Amino acid sequence: MYLKKTPSRSGRVSLSAVQGYRDPETGRVRQRTVETFGYVDALEAEFDDPVAHFAEVVAAMDAERLAAEGPQTITVHPLQRVDKRRTNRMAAGDAVPMAYYGALGVEAAVRSNMRGRRTGFDVNALLRLLVMERLLAPGSKRAAWESSGRHFYRCDLSESDVYRGLTEIARMAGAGVSRANSSIAAAGIRGLSCGYYDCTNYCVESGGDEPRRKGVAKERRPNPIVQMGLMQDANGVPVDFRIFPGNVHDGDTLVDALPEARRAAGMGRVVTVADKGMNCSKNVIATVARGDGFVFSQSIRGTKGRRELREWVISDRGYSPSANGTFKMKSRQDTKTIRVPREDSADGRGHSVEVDVQVVAFWSRKYAERARHERERVLEKSRQLVANPGRCTRATHLGAAKYVRNVGFDAATGEVVECAKAPELDYAAIEADAACDGHCCIVTSETGWEPARVVDTYRELWRIEEAFKVTKSHLGARPVYVWTPEHIQAHFLTCYLALVIERLIEHALGNRYSAGAILEDMRALECSSVDAEWWLFDHRTDLTDGLFALIGEEAPRKFMRTGDIRGLFKKGREVRWKAL
């Protein structure tokens, strides 16, 4: 550390204490201003020789710094027991997510919405705790409250405060999402060329009123479920989420979710990308009528109404193969017949309209091999069903009956019922499915797009499918233990904010690390108590260095004081999007 004299444009000279440090991201030695003392001409009224005086001050500051950074003595008592009345292991991996939580501006949204309301506790502290625990140790709300003492920031809440606070969190969910979207858009991170939408369901531990309802659960469990629709942008960063009752079909959610997502993110025209579950007349009308576009996959298996389309897709005519022969593609301009219901018609009568679309078909060897292997597993069950129908049920041989003729199941028990003819394999159905292996069809309103762009756009749909995987597995969003509609909404808001923060960190790291690797590294960053003020860190990787470089800090040292660790969180909260 040394005294630096800096001349200004007006000719005045300022004095400041400067310290050299190594940039954790680039490795270069840079300068950091520790303290600014003022201009020399102004300081001369107080000191005879300001330069000499503050040179001594800087020398004393540097000596104090070196003493603090030098070897320290920690006294160890061999017979001392672990203090079971205090927290001896603390979490420090949320220093980086805390910076993003502050940069998203969610705290400001909470403060604004809580103005004039008396709760007796800090709702923002509760939301912050639930989001951080969702990232570091996903579990129940009670488990999050019990772990509040392992963080380096205050969270003075009772157990009843947690559950009362969920209602307040649900009330301001829309404002929190909108504020986060505004911050992301202002930072230039939002990619609004396309919006990727999908819907999935989460099992709930208890039944009751909406949104908990019995429905077609993807986990095939008997529990009631709730549906969550999620919209992401072209960069894979979530835009908005919406909760639906468990008995609502996936295809019926887009109409309600899309306007909310557009409003939350301030979108203009957006091209919605979704799988074939969303490809219905209602959703096509909803997108086209608003001046938006769509990229939907189109089923070609068992399509009776568009047999011509299926034959065109599986025909080799018109395909342009790739150089290595593992991929081929073709396209054509077409029309899609949309049935407009009478409630949406101007004259009150239902009718059909034609929408101009582009149809893109492609074949992939990888997809063909995967479809063949999947069909072989189903065929094995079909052969068992033919050989021993009495031993089979609908539950044990799910999907196998589509390749078997002369077989039926009892609606109540699921057991095979006797038919006039013996069960036999349906070779025509097997051959029809085999002909479709590896073929995919995409229909889009963007008739001017190149076919390759349509395919590339649709292929990015895997990002939202991965987001659901991250939410369900890594963030522990299922099963849902809370049961009131407000508490369920609050639960998914904390999961959504945790997903947004993880995605922003993943994006800032150049998408070099998976969500699982990032969360695992943050969760491993804990420290153990050495004595009253010293903590021992035992985890560091290249990813750890990269995470803390995002907030302009070096990774925690092996030994750190409590005040220095809290300083990481304080500095992280001061970081804004320019650094992130």
Coordinates of C-alpha atoms in Angstrom, one line a residue:
M1 CA 0.0 0.0 0.0
Y2 CA 1.3 3.4 -0.8
L3 CA 0.2 7.1 -1.0
K4 CA -0.8 8.2 -4.5
K5 CA -1.0 11.7 -5.8
T6 CA -3.5 12.2 -8.6
P7 CA -3.7 15.5 -10.5
S8 CA -7.1 16.6 -11.8
R9 CA -8.0 18.6 -14.9
S10 CA -8.3 21.7 -12.8
G11 CA -4.7 21.3 -11.6
R12 CA -5.6 20.2 -8.1
V13 CA -3.8 17.2 -6.6
S14 CA -5.7 14.6 -4.6
L15 CA -4.2 12.1 -2.1
S16 CA -5.4 8.5 -1.7
A17 CA -4.2 5.2 -0.3
V18 CA -3.7 2.6 -3.1
Q19 CA -3.1 -1.1 -2.8
G20 CA -2.0 -3.5 -5.5
Y21 CA -4.0 -6.8 -6.0
R22 CA -4.1 -9.6 -8.4
D23 CA -7.3 -9.8 -10.5
P24 CA -8.8 -13.3 -9.9
E25 CA -10.2 -13.4 -13.4
T26 CA -7.3 -12.2 -15.5
G27 CA -4.4 -12.8 -13.1
R28 CA -3.1 -9.3 -13.7
V29 CA -1.9 -7.0 -11.0
R30 CA -4.2 -4.0 -10.6
Q31 CA -4.7 -1.1 -8.2
R32 CA -7.5 -0.6 -5.8
T33 CA -8.1 2.7 -4.0
V34 CA -8.5 1.9 -0.3
E35 CA -9.3 5.4 0.9
T36 CA -9.3 8.9 -0.5
F37 CA -8.1 11.7 1.8
G38 CA -8.9 14.8 -0.3
Y39 CA -7.1 17.6 -2.2
V40 CA -3.7 18.8 -1.1
D41 CA -4.6 22.5 -1.2
A42 CA -7.6 21.9 1.1
L43 CA -5.6 19.7 3.5
E44 CA -2.9 22.4 3.9
A45 CA -5.3 24.3 6.1
E46 CA -5.2 21.4 8.6
F47 CA -1.7 20.0 8.2
D48 CA 1.6 21.7 7.7
D49 CA 2.8 19.0 5.3
P50 CA -0.2 16.9 4.1
V51 CA 1.9 14.7 1.9
A52 CA 4.3 13.7 4.7
H53 CA 1.4 13.3 7.2
F54 CA -0.7 11.0 5.0
A55 CA 2.4 9.1 3.9
E56 CA 2.8 8.1 7.6
V57 CA -1.0 7.3 7.8
V58 CA -0.7 5.0 4.8
A59 CA 2.4 3.4 6.2
A60 CA 0.5 2.7 9.5
M61 CA -2.4 1.3 7.5
D62 CA -0.1 -0.9 5.5
A63 CA 1.6 -2.2 8.7
E64 CA -1.8 -3.0 10.2
R65 CA -2.8 -4.8 7.0
L66 CA 0.4 -6.8 6.9
A67 CA 0.0 -7.7 10.6
A68 CA -3.5 -8.9 9.9
E69 CA -2.4 -10.9 6.8
G70 CA 0.6 -12.4 8.5
P71 CA 0.8 -15.6 10.5
Q72 CA -1.7 -15.8 13.3
T73 CA -1.7 -17.9 16.5
I74 CA -4.7 -20.0 17.2
T75 CA -4.7 -21.8 20.6
V76 CA -5.9 -25.4 20.5
H77 CA -7.2 -27.1 23.7
P78 CA -6.9 -30.9 23.3
L79 CA -9.6 -31.6 25.8
Q80 CA -12.1 -29.1 24.5
R81 CA -15.4 -30.5 23.3
V82 CA -17.5 -29.4 20.4
D83 CA -19.9 -26.7 21.5
K84 CA -23.4 -28.2 20.8
R85 CA -25.1 -24.8 21.6
R86 CA -23.7 -23.0 18.6
T87 CA -23.5 -23.6 14.8
N88 CA -20.1 -25.1 14.1
R89 CA -20.4 -25.4 10.4
M90 CA -21.6 -22.5 8.2
A91 CA -22.6 -22.0 4.6
A92 CA -20.7 -19.5 2.4
G93 CA -21.6 -20.8 -1.0
D94 CA -24.5 -18.4 -1.2
A95 CA -22.3 -15.3 -1.4
V96 CA -22.5 -15.4 -5.2
P97 CA -26.2 -16.1 -5.5
M98 CA -26.8 -13.4 -2.9
A99 CA -25.2 -10.9 -5.3
Y100 CA -27.5 -12.0 -8.1
Y101 CA -30.5 -11.8 -5.8
G102 CA -29.6 -8.2 -5.0
A103 CA -29.0 -7.4 -8.6
L104 CA -32.4 -8.7 -9.7
G105 CA -34.0 -6.1 -7.5
V106 CA -36.4 -8.6 -5.8
E107 CA -35.8 -7.0 -2.4
A108 CA -36.9 -3.6 -3.7
A109 CA -40.1 -5.2 -5.1
V110 CA -40.8 -6.8 -1.7
R111 CA -40.2 -3.6 0.2
S112 CA -42.5 -1.7 -2.1
N113 CA -45.3 -4.2 -1.9
M114 CA -45.0 -4.5 1.9
R115 CA -45.2 -0.7 2.4
G116 CA -48.1 0.1 4.8
R117 CA -48.5 -3.6 5.8
R118 CA -47.6 -4.7 9.3
T119 CA -46.3 -8.2 9.6
G120 CA -43.9 -8.1 12.6
F121 CA -41.1 -9.8 10.6
D122 CA -39.0 -9.2 7.5
V123 CA -40.7 -10.8 4.5
N124 CA -37.6 -10.1 2.3
A125 CA -35.4 -12.0 4.8
L126 CA -37.8 -14.9 4.5
L127 CA -37.9 -14.9 0.7
R128 CA -34.1 -14.6 0.6
L129 CA -33.7 -17.5 3.0
L130 CA -36.1 -19.8 1.1
V131 CA -34.4 -19.0 -2.2
M132 CA -30.8 -19.6 -0.9
E133 CA -31.8 -22.8 0.9
R134 CA -33.5 -23.9 -2.3
L135 CA -30.1 -23.5 -4.0
L136 CA -27.9 -24.9 -1.2
A137 CA -30.0 -27.5 0.6
P138 CA -33.5 -28.0 -0.9
G139 CA -36.1 -29.2 1.5
S140 CA -39.2 -28.3 3.3
K141 CA -40.0 -24.8 4.6
R142 CA -39.5 -26.0 8.2
A143 CA -36.1 -27.4 7.2
A144 CA -35.1 -24.0 5.7
W145 CA -36.2 -22.3 8.9
E146 CA -34.2 -24.8 11.1
S147 CA -31.1 -24.1 8.9
S148 CA -31.4 -20.3 9.1
G149 CA -28.6 -20.1 11.7
R150 CA -26.0 -21.5 9.3
H151 CA -25.9 -18.4 7.2
F152 CA -23.7 -15.3 7.6
Y153 CA -26.6 -13.0 7.3
R154 CA -29.4 -12.4 9.8
C155 CA -32.7 -14.1 9.5
D156 CA -34.7 -13.6 12.8
L157 CA -37.9 -15.5 12.1
S158 CA -40.1 -17.9 14.1
E159 CA -41.6 -21.0 12.5
S160 CA -45.0 -19.4 12.4
D161 CA -43.5 -16.4 10.7
V162 CA -42.4 -18.7 7.8
Y163 CA -45.8 -20.0 7.1
R164 CA -47.6 -16.6 7.6
G165 CA -45.0 -15.1 5.3
L166 CA -45.7 -17.5 2.5
T167 CA -49.1 -15.7 2.0
E168 CA -47.3 -12.4 1.7
I169 CA -44.8 -13.8 -0.8
A170 CA -47.5 -15.2 -3.0
R171 CA -49.3 -11.8 -3.0
M172 CA -46.2 -10.0 -4.5
A173 CA -45.1 -12.9 -6.8
G174 CA -46.1 -11.0 -10.0
A175 CA -44.2 -7.8 -8.8
G176 CA -41.1 -9.8 -8.0
V177 CA -41.0 -11.6 -11.4
S178 CA -41.6 -8.3 -13.2
R179 CA -38.8 -6.5 -11.3
A180 CA -36.4 -9.4 -12.0
N181 CA -37.3 -9.3 -15.7
S182 CA -36.7 -5.5 -15.8
S183 CA -33.3 -5.9 -14.3
I184 CA -32.4 -8.7 -16.7
A185 CA -33.6 -6.7 -19.7
A186 CA -31.7 -3.6 -18.6
A187 CA -28.5 -5.7 -18.4
G188 CA -28.9 -6.8 -22.0
I189 CA -29.1 -10.5 -21.1
R190 CA -32.6 -11.2 -22.2
G191 CA -32.9 -12.9 -25.6
L192 CA -36.4 -12.3 -26.9
S193 CA -36.2 -13.6 -30.5
C194 CA -38.0 -16.7 -29.4
G195 CA -40.0 -17.8 -26.3
Y196 CA -39.8 -21.5 -25.4
Y197 CA -42.8 -22.8 -23.5
D198 CA -43.6 -26.1 -21.9
C199 CA -45.7 -27.4 -19.0
T200 CA -45.0 -30.1 -16.5
N201 CA -46.6 -31.4 -13.3
Y202 CA -45.4 -31.8 -9.7
C203 CA -46.9 -34.2 -7.2
V204 CA -48.4 -32.9 -4.0
E205 CA -48.4 -34.8 -0.7
S206 CA -52.0 -33.9 0.2
G207 CA -55.2 -33.6 -1.7
G208 CA -57.8 -30.8 -1.6
D209 CA -58.9 -27.8 -3.5
E210 CA -57.3 -26.2 -6.5
P211 CA -54.7 -26.2 -7.8
R212 CA -54.3 -29.7 -6.3
R213 CA -56.1 -32.1 -8.6
K214 CA -55.9 -35.7 -9.8
G215 CA -54.4 -35.7 -13.3
V216 CA -52.1 -37.5 -15.7
A217 CA -48.9 -37.4 -13.6
K218 CA -45.6 -37.7 -15.6
E219 CA -44.2 -39.7 -12.6
R220 CA -47.2 -42.1 -12.8
R221 CA -47.9 -41.7 -9.1
P222 CA -51.4 -41.6 -7.6
N223 CA -50.8 -38.3 -5.7
P224 CA -52.7 -35.2 -6.8
I225 CA -50.6 -32.8 -8.9
V226 CA -50.3 -29.2 -9.9
Q227 CA -49.2 -28.0 -13.3
M228 CA -46.6 -25.4 -13.9
G229 CA -46.1 -23.6 -17.2
L230 CA -42.7 -22.1 -17.8
M231 CA -41.6 -19.6 -20.5
Q232 CA -37.9 -19.2 -21.3
D233 CA -36.1 -16.8 -23.6
A234 CA -33.6 -17.7 -26.4
N235 CA -30.7 -17.6 -23.9
G236 CA -32.4 -20.2 -21.6
V237 CA -33.2 -17.6 -18.9
P238 CA -36.7 -18.0 -17.5
V239 CA -39.2 -15.3 -18.3
D240 CA -42.3 -16.2 -16.3
F241 CA -44.2 -19.1 -14.7
R242 CA -47.8 -19.9 -14.2
I243 CA -49.6 -22.4 -11.9
F244 CA -52.6 -24.5 -13.2
P245 CA -54.8 -27.1 -11.6
G246 CA -53.6 -30.7 -12.0
N247 CA -56.5 -31.7 -14.2
V248 CA -55.8 -29.1 -16.9
H249 CA -54.4 -30.5 -20.2
D250 CA -51.0 -29.2 -21.2
G251 CA -52.3 -27.8 -24.4
D252 CA -54.8 -25.6 -22.6
T253 CA -52.2 -23.7 -20.6
L254 CA -50.4 -21.7 -23.3
V255 CA -53.3 -19.4 -24.0
D256 CA -53.3 -18.2 -20.4
A257 CA -49.6 -18.3 -19.8
L258 CA -48.4 -16.4 -22.9
P259 CA -50.0 -13.0 -22.3
E260 CA -48.7 -13.0 -18.7
A261 CA -45.2 -13.9 -19.8
R262 CA -45.1 -11.2 -22.4
R263 CA -46.4 -8.6 -20.0
A264 CA -43.9 -9.7 -17.3
A265 CA -40.9 -9.5 -19.7
G266 CA -42.1 -6.5 -21.8
M267 CA -42.0 -8.6 -24.9
G268 CA -43.0 -7.4 -28.4
R269 CA -43.6 -9.9 -31.1
V270 CA -42.4 -13.3 -30.0
V271 CA -42.2 -16.7 -31.7
T272 CA -43.4 -19.4 -29.3
V273 CA -41.6 -22.7 -29.6
A274 CA -43.2 -25.8 -28.1
D275 CA -43.7 -29.5 -28.6
K276 CA -46.6 -31.3 -30.2
G277 CA -48.6 -31.2 -27.0
M278 CA -49.2 -27.4 -27.6
N279 CA -50.0 -27.9 -31.4
C280 CA -53.7 -27.3 -31.3
S281 CA -56.2 -24.9 -33.0
K282 CA -56.6 -22.9 -29.8
N283 CA -52.9 -22.2 -29.4
V284 CA -52.4 -21.4 -33.1
I285 CA -55.3 -18.9 -32.9
A286 CA -53.9 -17.4 -29.7
T287 CA -50.4 -16.8 -31.3
V288 CA -51.4 -15.7 -34.8
A289 CA -54.3 -13.5 -33.6
R290 CA -51.9 -11.4 -31.5
G291 CA -49.4 -11.0 -34.4
D292 CA -47.0 -13.5 -32.9
G293 CA -45.5 -16.6 -34.4
F294 CA -45.1 -20.3 -33.5
V295 CA -42.8 -23.2 -34.1
F296 CA -44.6 -26.4 -33.1
S297 CA -43.7 -30.1 -33.7
Q298 CA -46.2 -32.1 -35.6
S299 CA -47.0 -35.7 -34.9
I300 CA -46.9 -38.1 -37.9
R301 CA -47.6 -41.4 -36.1
G302 CA -51.2 -42.5 -36.5
T303 CA -52.3 -39.2 -38.2
K304 CA -55.4 -40.2 -40.0
G305 CA -56.6 -36.7 -41.0
R306 CA -53.2 -35.8 -42.6
R307 CA -52.1 -39.2 -44.1
E308 CA -50.6 -37.2 -47.0
L309 CA -48.4 -35.3 -44.6
R310 CA -47.1 -38.5 -43.0
E311 CA -46.3 -40.1 -46.4
W312 CA -44.5 -36.9 -47.5
V313 CA -42.4 -36.9 -44.3
I314 CA -41.3 -40.6 -44.6
S315 CA -40.7 -40.5 -48.3
D316 CA -37.1 -40.2 -49.4
R317 CA -38.0 -37.8 -52.2
G318 CA -36.9 -34.2 -51.7
Y319 CA -34.5 -34.7 -48.8
S320 CA -31.1 -33.0 -48.8
P321 CA -28.7 -35.3 -46.9
S322 CA -25.7 -34.1 -44.9
A323 CA -22.2 -35.0 -45.9
N324 CA -21.8 -37.8 -43.4
G325 CA -25.3 -39.2 -44.1
T326 CA -26.5 -39.0 -40.5
F327 CA -29.0 -36.2 -41.1
K328 CA -31.3 -35.0 -43.9
M329 CA -33.9 -32.3 -44.3
K330 CA -36.6 -30.9 -46.6
S331 CA -39.4 -28.3 -46.4
R332 CA -42.5 -27.0 -48.3
Q333 CA -45.0 -24.2 -48.0
D334 CA -48.4 -25.5 -46.8
T335 CA -51.6 -24.5 -45.1
K336 CA -52.9 -25.6 -41.7
T337 CA -56.6 -26.0 -41.1
I338 CA -57.7 -24.3 -37.9
R339 CA -61.1 -24.8 -36.4
V340 CA -62.3 -21.5 -34.9
P341 CA -64.9 -22.2 -32.2
R342 CA -68.1 -20.1 -32.2
E343 CA -67.2 -18.3 -29.0
D344 CA -64.1 -16.9 -30.8
S345 CA -65.9 -16.2 -34.0
A346 CA -67.1 -12.7 -35.0
D347 CA -70.4 -14.1 -36.3
G348 CA -71.0 -16.5 -33.4
R349 CA -70.6 -19.5 -35.7
G350 CA -67.8 -22.0 -35.7
H351 CA -65.9 -22.4 -38.9
S352 CA -62.5 -23.5 -40.3
V353 CA -59.8 -21.2 -41.6
E354 CA -56.5 -21.8 -43.4
V355 CA -53.3 -20.5 -42.0
D356 CA -50.2 -20.3 -44.2
V357 CA -47.3 -22.3 -42.7
Q358 CA -44.0 -23.8 -43.5
V359 CA -43.5 -27.5 -42.9
V360 CA -40.0 -28.8 -42.3
A361 CA -39.2 -32.5 -42.1
F362 CA -35.9 -34.0 -41.1
W363 CA -34.5 -37.4 -40.3
S364 CA -31.7 -38.1 -37.8
R365 CA -29.8 -41.4 -37.5
K366 CA -29.5 -40.8 -33.7
Y367 CA -33.2 -40.4 -33.3
A368 CA -33.9 -43.5 -35.4
E369 CA -31.6 -45.7 -33.3
R370 CA -33.2 -44.4 -30.1
A371 CA -36.7 -45.0 -31.4
R372 CA -35.8 -48.5 -32.5
H373 CA -34.4 -49.4 -29.0
E374 CA -37.5 -47.9 -27.3
R375 CA -39.8 -49.9 -29.5
E376 CA -37.8 -53.1 -28.9
R377 CA -38.5 -52.7 -25.1
V378 CA -42.2 -52.3 -25.8
L379 CA -42.2 -55.3 -28.2
E380 CA -40.7 -57.5 -25.5
K381 CA -43.7 -56.7 -23.3
S382 CA -46.0 -57.3 -26.3
R383 CA -44.6 -60.8 -26.8
Q384 CA -45.2 -61.5 -23.1
L385 CA -48.7 -60.3 -23.4
V386 CA -49.4 -62.6 -26.4
A387 CA -47.7 -65.6 -24.7
N388 CA -49.2 -65.2 -21.2
P389 CA -52.1 -62.8 -21.2
G390 CA -53.4 -63.9 -17.8
R391 CA -50.2 -62.8 -16.1
C392 CA -50.3 -59.3 -17.6
T393 CA -52.1 -56.1 -16.5
R394 CA -52.4 -52.6 -17.9
A395 CA -50.0 -51.4 -15.3
T396 CA -47.3 -53.9 -15.9
H397 CA -47.6 -53.8 -19.7
L398 CA -48.3 -50.1 -20.3
G399 CA -48.1 -49.3 -24.0
A400 CA -47.6 -52.9 -25.1
A401 CA -51.2 -53.4 -26.3
K402 CA -50.7 -51.1 -29.2
Y403 CA -48.7 -53.8 -31.0
V404 CA -51.2 -56.6 -30.0
R405 CA -54.5 -57.5 -31.6
N406 CA -57.5 -59.2 -29.9
V407 CA -56.7 -57.9 -26.4
G408 CA -58.6 -55.8 -23.9
F409 CA -58.3 -54.7 -20.3
D410 CA -60.9 -54.5 -17.5
A411 CA -61.4 -50.8 -16.7
A412 CA -61.7 -51.4 -13.0
T413 CA -59.0 -54.0 -12.3
G414 CA -56.7 -53.4 -15.3
E415 CA -56.5 -57.2 -15.9
V416 CA -56.7 -58.7 -19.4
V417 CA -60.3 -59.8 -20.4
E418 CA -61.0 -62.7 -22.6
C419 CA -61.7 -62.1 -26.3
A420 CA -63.2 -64.3 -29.0
K421 CA -59.8 -64.7 -30.7
A422 CA -56.4 -65.3 -29.2
P423 CA -54.0 -62.3 -28.9
E424 CA -51.5 -61.9 -31.7
L425 CA -48.9 -59.4 -32.7
D426 CA -50.0 -56.6 -35.0
Y427 CA -47.2 -56.6 -37.6
A428 CA -48.9 -53.8 -39.6
A429 CA -48.7 -51.5 -36.6
I430 CA -45.1 -52.4 -35.9
E431 CA -44.1 -51.7 -39.5
A432 CA -46.0 -48.4 -39.6
D433 CA -44.1 -47.2 -36.5
A434 CA -40.8 -48.5 -37.8
A435 CA -41.3 -46.4 -41.0
C436 CA -41.4 -43.3 -38.8
D437 CA -38.2 -43.9 -36.9
G438 CA -35.9 -40.9 -36.9
H439 CA -38.4 -38.7 -38.8
C440 CA -39.6 -35.4 -37.2
C441 CA -42.0 -32.8 -38.6
I442 CA -42.1 -29.1 -37.6
V443 CA -44.8 -26.7 -38.6
T444 CA -44.2 -22.9 -38.2
S445 CA -45.9 -19.6 -39.1
E446 CA -42.5 -18.2 -40.1
T447 CA -42.8 -19.0 -43.8
G448 CA -39.8 -16.8 -44.6
W449 CA -37.3 -18.6 -42.3
E450 CA -34.7 -21.0 -43.8
P451 CA -35.5 -24.6 -42.9
A452 CA -32.2 -24.9 -41.1
R453 CA -33.1 -22.0 -38.8
V454 CA -36.5 -23.6 -38.1
V455 CA -34.8 -26.9 -37.1
D456 CA -32.1 -25.1 -35.0
T457 CA -34.8 -23.0 -33.2
Y458 CA -36.8 -26.1 -32.4
R459 CA -33.8 -28.0 -31.2
E460 CA -33.2 -25.4 -28.5
L461 CA -36.4 -26.6 -26.8
W462 CA -34.2 -29.0 -24.8
R463 CA -33.2 -26.1 -22.6
I464 CA -36.7 -25.8 -21.1
E465 CA -36.9 -29.6 -20.7
E466 CA -33.6 -29.4 -18.8
A467 CA -35.0 -26.5 -16.7
F468 CA -37.8 -28.8 -15.5
K469 CA -35.2 -31.5 -14.7
V470 CA -33.1 -29.0 -12.7
T471 CA -36.1 -27.7 -10.8
K472 CA -37.4 -31.2 -9.9
S473 CA -34.1 -32.9 -9.1
H474 CA -31.4 -30.4 -8.2
L475 CA -33.7 -27.7 -6.6
G476 CA -36.1 -30.3 -5.0
A477 CA -39.3 -28.6 -6.1
R478 CA -41.2 -31.9 -5.7
P479 CA -43.0 -33.2 -3.8
V480 CA -44.9 -30.1 -2.7
Y481 CA -45.6 -30.2 1.0
V482 CA -47.6 -27.0 1.4
W483 CA -51.3 -27.2 0.6
T484 CA -53.0 -23.8 0.4
P485 CA -53.1 -22.1 -3.0
E486 CA -51.1 -19.1 -1.7
H487 CA -48.5 -21.3 -0.2
I488 CA -48.2 -23.4 -3.4
Q489 CA -47.7 -20.2 -5.4
A490 CA -45.0 -19.0 -2.9
H491 CA -43.3 -22.3 -3.1
F492 CA -43.0 -22.2 -6.9
L493 CA -41.9 -18.5 -6.8
T494 CA -38.9 -19.5 -4.6
C495 CA -38.1 -22.4 -7.0
Y496 CA -38.5 -20.0 -10.0
L497 CA -36.1 -17.4 -8.5
A498 CA -33.6 -20.0 -7.6
L499 CA -33.7 -21.3 -11.2
V500 CA -33.3 -17.7 -12.6
I501 CA -30.2 -17.1 -10.4
E502 CA -28.7 -20.5 -11.4
R503 CA -29.3 -19.8 -15.1
L504 CA -27.8 -16.3 -14.9
I505 CA -24.7 -17.7 -13.2
E506 CA -24.5 -20.5 -15.8
H507 CA -24.8 -17.8 -18.6
A508 CA -22.1 -15.6 -16.9
L509 CA -19.7 -18.6 -16.8
G510 CA -20.1 -19.0 -20.6
N511 CA -22.3 -22.1 -20.3
R512 CA -19.1 -24.1 -19.5
Y513 CA -20.5 -25.8 -16.5
S514 CA -23.8 -27.7 -15.9
A515 CA -26.4 -26.7 -13.4
G516 CA -25.5 -29.7 -11.3
A517 CA -21.8 -28.8 -11.2
I518 CA -22.5 -25.2 -10.2
L519 CA -24.9 -26.2 -7.4
E520 CA -22.7 -28.9 -6.2
D521 CA -19.7 -26.5 -5.9
M522 CA -21.7 -23.9 -4.1
R523 CA -23.1 -26.5 -1.6
A524 CA -19.6 -27.8 -0.9
L525 CA -18.4 -24.3 0.0
E526 CA -18.9 -24.6 3.8
C527 CA -16.6 -23.7 6.6
S528 CA -15.9 -25.2 10.1
S529 CA -15.4 -23.3 13.3
V530 CA -11.8 -23.2 14.6
D531 CA -12.4 -20.8 17.5
A532 CA -14.7 -17.8 18.2
E533 CA -13.6 -15.8 15.2
W534 CA -11.7 -18.1 12.8
W535 CA -13.2 -20.4 10.2
L536 CA -11.6 -23.2 8.2
F537 CA -12.5 -23.7 4.5
D538 CA -11.6 -27.0 2.9
H539 CA -13.1 -26.7 -0.7
R540 CA -11.8 -25.0 -3.8
T541 CA -11.9 -25.8 -7.5
D542 CA -11.5 -23.9 -10.7
L543 CA -15.3 -23.5 -10.7
T544 CA -15.1 -21.9 -7.2
D545 CA -12.6 -19.3 -8.5
G546 CA -14.8 -18.6 -11.5
L547 CA -17.9 -18.1 -9.3
F548 CA -16.3 -15.6 -7.0
A549 CA -14.7 -13.8 -10.0
L550 CA -18.3 -13.0 -11.1
I551 CA -18.6 -10.7 -8.1
G552 CA -15.0 -9.4 -8.3
E553 CA -13.7 -11.4 -5.4
E554 CA -11.1 -14.2 -4.9
A555 CA -12.3 -17.5 -3.6
P556 CA -12.3 -17.8 0.2
R557 CA -9.0 -18.4 1.9
K558 CA -8.2 -21.4 3.9
F559 CA -8.6 -19.5 7.2
M560 CA -10.9 -16.5 7.4
R561 CA -12.3 -14.3 10.2
T562 CA -16.1 -13.9 10.6
G563 CA -15.9 -10.3 9.6
D564 CA -13.9 -11.1 6.5
I565 CA -16.5 -13.7 5.4
R566 CA -19.4 -11.3 6.0
G567 CA -17.4 -8.8 3.9
L568 CA -17.8 -11.2 0.9
F569 CA -21.6 -11.0 1.3
K570 CA -21.4 -7.2 1.7
K571 CA -19.3 -6.7 -1.3
G572 CA -21.4 -9.1 -3.3
R573 CA -24.5 -7.1 -2.5
E574 CA -22.8 -3.9 -3.8
V575 CA -22.0 -5.5 -7.2
R576 CA -24.5 -4.6 -10.0
W577 CA -25.0 -5.9 -13.5
K578 CA -21.9 -4.2 -14.9
A579 CA -19.8 -6.7 -13.1
L580 CA -22.2 -9.6 -13.5

